Amino acid sequence: MRWRFSTLEIILLLLVVAGSGMAYAWVVYGGGGLIGATYALFMCMPIVAFERHIIFRRLYRRIHGSPTPAFLLSSLAVYFVFCNVGYAAAGLLLHVAGAMRESASDAMLPSLNVLVYALATSGPIIFVLRVRELLGRDVFMSLLTGRYRKPVQEERVFLFIDLDGSTSLAERFGDLRMQEYLGKLFAAMADPVLRHGGSIDDYVGDAAVITWPYDRAIAHAACIRCVFDILEQIEADAHRWQKTYGEVPRLRAALHGGTIVAAEIGVDRHKITYFGDTVNTTARLEGLCRTLDRQVLISADLLRRLRTPVFVRCEDLGEHEVKGRGQRLAVLSLATDRPASNGREDQPVVSAGTEAFTSL
């Protein structure tokens, strides 16, 4: 999976790095802000790109799979190479453009102070991005702004997606192999979730809990497209799963939305969590997948509020009792006859199957 940045995040990164280079040039040399910004971008951005899995991805995985001493030494060596190559490239460009009076060799060879600056600038940026990756984009921003320090009522859509037959798989694989299998499975989900504007809120055993703000989830039926993109991703890599594990993951999924209460909880470790009937109902709906022998279920309440993509067929399954809920829940199954084409349909339209729930 390639790490995805929004346009705003890319602009902010560029501004922070370029600004630090300008500040360094003004403090040390008393001017040359544009030159300092150029050097900074050429030295620091390759390090950031490497740490965000954009370039040299195999090298990144090899280094990060090493024991801690080897990991630290290897990372410093890679950073040192990036800094020197970036400085040389920037110096050559500035020299050819006539922006520097120094000789080409002087413009292309960094001093020790410059290398220390580059590492000192890249380090905090990488730390912040790693924390963002650990917490998730939406949670990171919410914790940063303190949005949920007081409980907030809002509308959200939840997707519970679960591995079918996990107990038998665990018995066959053993704990370590099963954990590796789940890690690969959750990694396969990450890109479709990011592409459709969702965030993975939690992993509960062999299940993932994915959530969207309501408006974002129903816009172009993003939540539905996300489900089928995940299934398509698994199907596209079926031969790799079969070759590596002898088993292609079979998933069950449920979608439901409504009003919840979001709040920041915890003392030593903070987390944003969601409370309310909507979360519990989604979990119970996912449990109905086995009972009703369907792979993807959605509540009629949610389906009424979005336009079903053309590649999706809907089947009305009637109303069902849901444990912990006083009222029966109208449920439909979703299926497709063809791949979701990575969610790239430009104009989702209402399918004929939508008629199944309009009368509910």
Short mmCIF file of N, CA, C and O in Angstrom, two decimals, residues 10-100:
data_model
loop_
_atom_site.label_atom_id
_atom_site.label_comp_id
_atom_site.label_asym_id
_atom_site.label_seq_id
_atom_site.Cartn_x
_atom_site.Cartn_y
_atom_site.Cartn_z
N ILE A 10 0.30 17.69 1.77
CA ILE A 10 1.50 17.86 0.95
C ILE A 10 1.97 19.31 0.99
O ILE A 10 3.17 19.60 1.17
N ILE A 11 1.03 20.24 0.85
CA ILE A 11 1.38 21.66 0.88
C ILE A 11 1.98 22.04 2.23
O ILE A 11 3.00 22.76 2.30
N LEU A 12 1.37 21.57 3.31
CA LEU A 12 1.89 21.87 4.65
C LEU A 12 3.30 21.32 4.84
O LEU A 12 4.17 21.99 5.41
N LEU A 13 3.53 20.08 4.38
CA LEU A 13 4.86 19.50 4.48
C LEU A 13 5.90 20.34 3.74
O LEU A 13 6.99 20.62 4.26
N LEU A 14 5.56 20.72 2.51
CA LEU A 14 6.48 21.51 1.72
C LEU A 14 6.77 22.86 2.37
O LEU A 14 7.93 23.32 2.41
N LEU A 15 5.73 23.48 2.92
CA LEU A 15 5.92 24.78 3.57
C LEU A 15 6.77 24.68 4.82
O LEU A 15 7.64 25.53 5.08
N VAL A 16 6.55 23.62 5.61
CA VAL A 16 7.33 23.45 6.84
C VAL A 16 8.81 23.22 6.51
O VAL A 16 9.70 23.84 7.11
N VAL A 17 9.07 22.33 5.56
CA VAL A 17 10.45 22.02 5.20
C VAL A 17 11.13 23.24 4.58
O VAL A 17 12.25 23.60 4.95
N ALA A 18 10.45 23.87 3.61
CA ALA A 18 11.04 25.05 2.96
C ALA A 18 11.24 26.18 3.97
O ALA A 18 12.27 26.87 3.95
N GLY A 19 10.28 26.38 4.86
CA GLY A 19 10.40 27.43 5.87
C GLY A 19 11.58 27.20 6.80
O GLY A 19 12.28 28.15 7.19
N SER A 20 11.82 25.94 7.17
CA SER A 20 12.96 25.64 8.04
C SER A 20 14.27 25.94 7.32
O SER A 20 15.23 26.42 7.93
N GLY A 21 14.33 25.64 6.02
CA GLY A 21 15.53 25.94 5.25
C GLY A 21 15.78 27.43 5.13
O GLY A 21 16.93 27.90 5.23
N MET A 22 14.74 28.20 4.93
CA MET A 22 14.87 29.66 4.87
C MET A 22 15.35 30.22 6.20
O MET A 22 16.22 31.09 6.26
N ALA A 23 14.77 29.70 7.30
CA ALA A 23 15.18 30.17 8.63
C ALA A 23 16.65 29.85 8.89
O ALA A 23 17.38 30.69 9.44
N TYR A 24 17.08 28.66 8.51
CA TYR A 24 18.49 28.28 8.70
C TYR A 24 19.41 29.22 7.92
O TYR A 24 20.44 29.67 8.43
N ALA A 25 19.06 29.50 6.67
CA ALA A 25 19.90 30.38 5.84
C ALA A 25 19.98 31.78 6.43
O ALA A 25 21.06 32.40 6.46
N TRP A 26 18.87 32.31 6.92
CA TRP A 26 18.88 33.67 7.49
C TRP A 26 19.68 33.73 8.78
O TRP A 26 20.39 34.68 9.04
N VAL A 27 19.54 32.68 9.61
CA VAL A 27 20.24 32.69 10.90
C VAL A 27 21.74 32.50 10.71
O VAL A 27 22.56 33.19 11.33
N VAL A 28 22.14 31.56 9.84
CA VAL A 28 23.56 31.23 9.68
C VAL A 28 24.27 32.16 8.71
O VAL A 28 25.40 32.60 8.97
N TYR A 29 23.61 32.49 7.60
CA TYR A 29 24.27 33.26 6.56
C TYR A 29 23.73 34.68 6.42
O TYR A 29 24.27 35.47 5.63
N GLY A 30 22.68 35.00 7.11
CA GLY A 30 22.12 36.35 7.04
C GLY A 30 21.34 36.63 5.78
O GLY A 30 21.07 37.79 5.46
N GLY A 31 20.95 35.63 5.06
CA GLY A 31 20.18 35.82 3.82
C GLY A 31 20.16 34.53 3.01
O GLY A 31 20.53 33.46 3.50
N GLY A 32 19.71 34.66 1.77
CA GLY A 32 19.66 33.48 0.89
C GLY A 32 18.55 32.53 1.24
O GLY A 32 18.72 31.31 1.20
N GLY A 33 17.38 33.08 1.57
CA GLY A 33 16.26 32.25 1.97
C GLY A 33 15.82 31.26 0.90
O GLY A 33 15.52 30.10 1.20
N LEU A 34 15.78 31.71 -0.36
CA LEU A 34 15.36 30.83 -1.45
C LEU A 34 16.34 29.68 -1.64
O LEU A 34 15.94 28.53 -1.88
N ILE A 35 17.62 29.98 -1.51
CA ILE A 35 18.64 28.93 -1.62
C ILE A 35 18.49 27.93 -0.48
O ILE A 35 18.54 26.71 -0.68
N GLY A 36 18.28 28.44 0.72
CA GLY A 36 18.09 27.55 1.87
C GLY A 36 16.87 26.67 1.72
O GLY A 36 16.89 25.48 2.07
N ALA A 37 15.79 27.23 1.21
CA ALA A 37 14.56 26.45 1.01
C ALA A 37 14.79 25.34 -0.01
O ALA A 37 14.30 24.21 0.14
N THR A 38 15.54 25.64 -1.08
CA THR A 38 15.82 24.65 -2.11
C THR A 38 16.62 23.49 -1.56
O THR A 38 16.30 22.32 -1.77
N TYR A 39 17.69 23.82 -0.81
CA TYR A 39 18.50 22.76 -0.19
C TYR A 39 17.64 21.92 0.76
O TYR A 39 17.74 20.69 0.79
N ALA A 40 16.81 22.57 1.55
CA ALA A 40 16.00 21.86 2.53
C ALA A 40 15.05 20.87 1.86
O ALA A 40 14.91 19.72 2.30
N LEU A 41 14.40 21.32 0.80
CA LEU A 41 13.45 20.44 0.11
C LEU A 41 14.16 19.23 -0.51
O LEU A 41 13.66 18.10 -0.41
N PHE A 42 15.31 19.46 -1.10
CA PHE A 42 16.04 18.37 -1.75
C PHE A 42 16.62 17.39 -0.73
O PHE A 42 16.77 16.20 -1.03
N MET A 43 16.94 17.87 0.47
CA MET A 43 17.54 16.99 1.48
C MET A 43 16.51 16.26 2.34
O MET A 43 16.67 15.08 2.65
N CYS A 44 15.46 16.96 2.71
CA CYS A 44 14.51 16.40 3.68
C CYS A 44 13.37 15.61 3.05
O CYS A 44 12.94 14.60 3.61
N MET A 45 12.86 16.06 1.91
CA MET A 45 11.69 15.39 1.34
C MET A 45 11.96 13.94 0.93
O MET A 45 11.08 13.09 1.09
N PRO A 46 13.17 13.59 0.42
CA PRO A 46 13.41 12.17 0.15
C PRO A 46 13.33 11.31 1.42
O PRO A 46 12.87 10.17 1.37
N ILE A 47 13.78 11.85 2.54
CA ILE A 47 13.71 11.10 3.81
C ILE A 47 12.25 10.88 4.19
O ILE A 47 11.85 9.78 4.57
N VAL A 48 11.44 11.93 4.09
CA VAL A 48 10.02 11.82 4.40
C VAL A 48 9.35 10.83 3.45
O VAL A 48 8.55 9.98 3.87
N ALA A 49 9.68 10.92 2.15
CA ALA A 49 9.09 10.01 1.17
C ALA A 49 9.48 8.55 1.45
O ALA A 49 8.66 7.64 1.31
N PHE A 50 10.70 8.34 1.89
CA PHE A 50 11.16 6.99 2.23
C PHE A 50 10.40 6.46 3.44
O PHE A 50 9.92 5.31 3.44
N GLU A 51 10.26 7.28 4.46
CA GLU A 51 9.57 6.85 5.67
C GLU A 51 8.08 6.65 5.45
O GLU A 51 7.43 5.93 6.21
N ARG A 52 7.53 7.29 4.44
CA ARG A 52 6.10 7.13 4.15
C ARG A 52 5.84 6.09 3.08
O ARG A 52 4.75 6.04 2.50
N HIS A 53 6.84 5.22 2.81
CA HIS A 53 6.70 4.07 1.91
C HIS A 53 6.43 4.49 0.46
O HIS A 53 5.82 3.74 -0.30
N ILE A 54 6.89 5.67 0.07
CA ILE A 54 6.65 6.14 -1.29
C ILE A 54 7.79 5.73 -2.21
O ILE A 54 7.57 5.39 -3.37
N ILE A 55 9.01 5.73 -1.70
CA ILE A 55 10.17 5.33 -2.50
C ILE A 55 10.93 4.22 -1.76
O ILE A 55 10.87 4.14 -0.53
N PHE A 56 11.60 3.36 -2.52
CA PHE A 56 12.42 2.28 -1.96
C PHE A 56 11.66 1.48 -0.91
O PHE A 56 12.13 1.26 0.21
N ARG A 57 10.49 1.00 -1.29
CA ARG A 57 9.61 0.32 -0.33
C ARG A 57 10.20 -1.00 0.17
O ARG A 57 10.05 -1.36 1.33
N ARG A 58 10.88 -1.74 -0.71
CA ARG A 58 11.48 -3.00 -0.27
C ARG A 58 12.60 -2.75 0.74
O ARG A 58 12.72 -3.48 1.73
N LEU A 59 13.40 -1.74 0.49
CA LEU A 59 14.47 -1.38 1.43
C LEU A 59 13.87 -0.97 2.77
O LEU A 59 14.37 -1.35 3.84
N TYR A 60 12.78 -0.21 2.72
CA TYR A 60 12.11 0.22 3.95
C TYR A 60 11.65 -1.00 4.76
O TYR A 60 11.88 -1.07 5.98
N ARG A 61 11.00 -1.96 4.10
CA ARG A 61 10.51 -3.14 4.82
C ARG A 61 11.66 -3.95 5.39
O ARG A 61 11.56 -4.49 6.50
N ARG A 62 12.76 -4.04 4.64
CA ARG A 62 13.91 -4.82 5.13
C ARG A 62 14.52 -4.18 6.36
O ARG A 62 14.84 -4.86 7.34
N ILE A 63 14.68 -2.85 6.31
CA ILE A 63 15.27 -2.14 7.45
C ILE A 63 14.36 -2.23 8.68
O ILE A 63 14.83 -2.51 9.79
N HIS A 64 13.07 -2.03 8.48
CA HIS A 64 12.15 -2.01 9.62
C HIS A 64 11.86 -3.41 10.15
O HIS A 64 11.26 -3.54 11.23
N GLY A 65 12.30 -4.43 9.45
CA GLY A 65 12.18 -5.79 9.96
C GLY A 65 13.42 -6.27 10.67
O GLY A 65 13.48 -7.40 11.14
N SER A 66 14.42 -5.38 10.79
CA SER A 66 15.69 -5.74 11.42
C SER A 66 15.62 -5.54 12.94
O SER A 66 14.77 -4.81 13.44
N PRO A 67 16.53 -6.19 13.70
CA PRO A 67 16.63 -5.91 15.14
C PRO A 67 16.92 -4.43 15.37
O PRO A 67 17.47 -3.75 14.49
N THR A 68 16.60 -3.94 16.55
CA THR A 68 16.68 -2.50 16.83
C THR A 68 18.05 -1.89 16.54
O THR A 68 18.12 -0.84 15.89
N PRO A 69 19.17 -2.47 16.98
CA PRO A 69 20.48 -1.84 16.67
C PRO A 69 20.72 -1.72 15.17
O PRO A 69 21.15 -0.67 14.68
N ALA A 70 20.41 -2.80 14.43
CA ALA A 70 20.59 -2.76 12.97
C ALA A 70 19.63 -1.77 12.33
O ALA A 70 20.00 -1.07 11.37
N PHE A 71 18.42 -1.70 12.87
CA PHE A 71 17.43 -0.75 12.35
C PHE A 71 17.92 0.69 12.50
O PHE A 71 17.85 1.49 11.56
N LEU A 72 18.44 1.04 13.67
CA LEU A 72 18.90 2.41 13.92
C LEU A 72 20.08 2.76 13.03
O LEU A 72 20.12 3.83 12.41
N LEU A 73 21.06 1.86 12.95
CA LEU A 73 22.25 2.13 12.14
C LEU A 73 21.89 2.21 10.65
O LEU A 73 22.38 3.09 9.93
N SER A 74 21.04 1.30 10.20
CA SER A 74 20.64 1.30 8.79
C SER A 74 19.86 2.57 8.44
O SER A 74 20.06 3.16 7.38
N SER A 75 18.96 2.99 9.33
CA SER A 75 18.18 4.20 9.08
C SER A 75 19.07 5.42 8.98
O SER A 75 18.92 6.25 8.08
N LEU A 76 20.03 5.54 9.90
CA LEU A 76 20.96 6.68 9.86
C LEU A 76 21.78 6.66 8.58
O LEU A 76 22.03 7.72 7.98
N ALA A 77 22.20 5.47 8.15
CA ALA A 77 22.99 5.37 6.91
C ALA A 77 22.16 5.81 5.70
O ALA A 77 22.65 6.55 4.83
N VAL A 78 20.90 5.37 5.66
CA VAL A 78 20.02 5.77 4.54
C VAL A 78 19.78 7.27 4.57
O VAL A 78 19.83 7.94 3.53
N TYR A 79 19.51 7.82 5.75
CA TYR A 79 19.28 9.26 5.86
C TYR A 79 20.52 10.04 5.41
O TYR A 79 20.41 11.08 4.74
N PHE A 80 21.70 9.55 5.81
CA PHE A 80 22.94 10.22 5.43
C PHE A 80 23.11 10.25 3.92
O PHE A 80 23.49 11.28 3.34
N VAL A 81 22.79 9.12 3.28
CA VAL A 81 22.90 9.07 1.81
C VAL A 81 21.90 10.02 1.17
O VAL A 81 22.25 10.77 0.24
N PHE A 82 20.66 10.02 1.65
CA PHE A 82 19.65 10.92 1.09
C PHE A 82 20.06 12.39 1.24
O PHE A 82 19.89 13.19 0.32
N CYS A 83 20.59 12.73 2.41
CA CYS A 83 20.99 14.12 2.65
C CYS A 83 22.10 14.55 1.70
O CYS A 83 22.06 15.64 1.12
N ASN A 84 23.09 13.69 1.54
CA ASN A 84 24.22 14.04 0.67
C ASN A 84 23.81 14.11 -0.79
O ASN A 84 24.19 15.05 -1.51
N VAL A 85 23.03 13.13 -1.23
CA VAL A 85 22.59 13.13 -2.63
C VAL A 85 21.66 14.32 -2.89
O VAL A 85 21.77 15.00 -3.92
N GLY A 86 20.75 14.59 -1.95
CA GLY A 86 19.85 15.72 -2.10
C GLY A 86 20.58 17.05 -2.12
O GLY A 86 20.27 17.93 -2.93
N TYR A 87 21.57 17.18 -1.24
CA TYR A 87 22.35 18.43 -1.20
C TYR A 87 23.12 18.61 -2.51
O TYR A 87 23.17 19.72 -3.06
N ALA A 88 23.71 17.52 -3.00
CA ALA A 88 24.47 17.61 -4.25
C ALA A 88 23.57 17.99 -5.42
O ALA A 88 23.92 18.82 -6.26
N ALA A 89 22.37 17.39 -5.47
CA ALA A 89 21.44 17.69 -6.56
C ALA A 89 20.98 19.15 -6.49
O ALA A 89 20.92 19.85 -7.52
N ALA A 90 20.68 19.63 -5.28
CA ALA A 90 20.26 21.03 -5.13
C ALA A 90 21.39 21.98 -5.47
O ALA A 90 21.19 23.00 -6.14
N GLY A 91 22.62 21.66 -5.01
CA GLY A 91 23.77 22.52 -5.29
C GLY A 91 24.05 22.61 -6.78
O GLY A 91 24.35 23.69 -7.31
N LEU A 92 23.96 21.46 -7.47
CA LEU A 92 24.20 21.46 -8.92
C LEU A 92 23.15 22.31 -9.63
O LEU A 92 23.47 23.10 -10.53
N LEU A 93 21.89 22.16 -9.22
CA LEU A 93 20.81 22.92 -9.84
C LEU A 93 21.00 24.42 -9.62
O LEU A 93 20.87 25.22 -10.57
N LEU A 94 21.32 24.79 -8.39
CA LEU A 94 21.51 26.22 -8.09
C LEU A 94 22.74 26.79 -8.79
O LEU A 94 22.73 27.94 -9.24
N HIS A 95 23.79 25.97 -8.90
CA HIS A 95 25.01 26.43 -9.58
C HIS A 95 24.76 26.63 -11.06
O HIS A 95 25.17 27.65 -11.64
N VAL A 96 24.08 25.68 -11.69
CA VAL A 96 23.78 25.80 -13.12
C VAL A 96 22.85 26.98 -13.38
O VAL A 96 22.98 27.69 -14.39
N ALA A 97 21.93 27.23 -12.46
CA ALA A 97 20.99 28.35 -12.61
C ALA A 97 21.64 29.69 -12.31
O ALA A 97 21.02 30.74 -12.53
N GLY A 98 22.88 29.68 -11.80
CA GLY A 98 23.58 30.93 -11.49
C GLY A 98 23.14 31.58 -10.20
O GLY A 98 23.44 32.76 -9.97
N ALA A 99 22.46 30.81 -9.33
CA ALA A 99 21.99 31.38 -8.06
C ALA A 99 23.08 31.42 -7.00
O ALA A 99 22.92 32.09 -5.97
N MET A 100 24.20 30.69 -7.22
CA MET A 100 25.28 30.63 -6.23
C MET A 100 26.61 31.00 -6.89
O MET A 100 26.88 30.63 -8.03
#
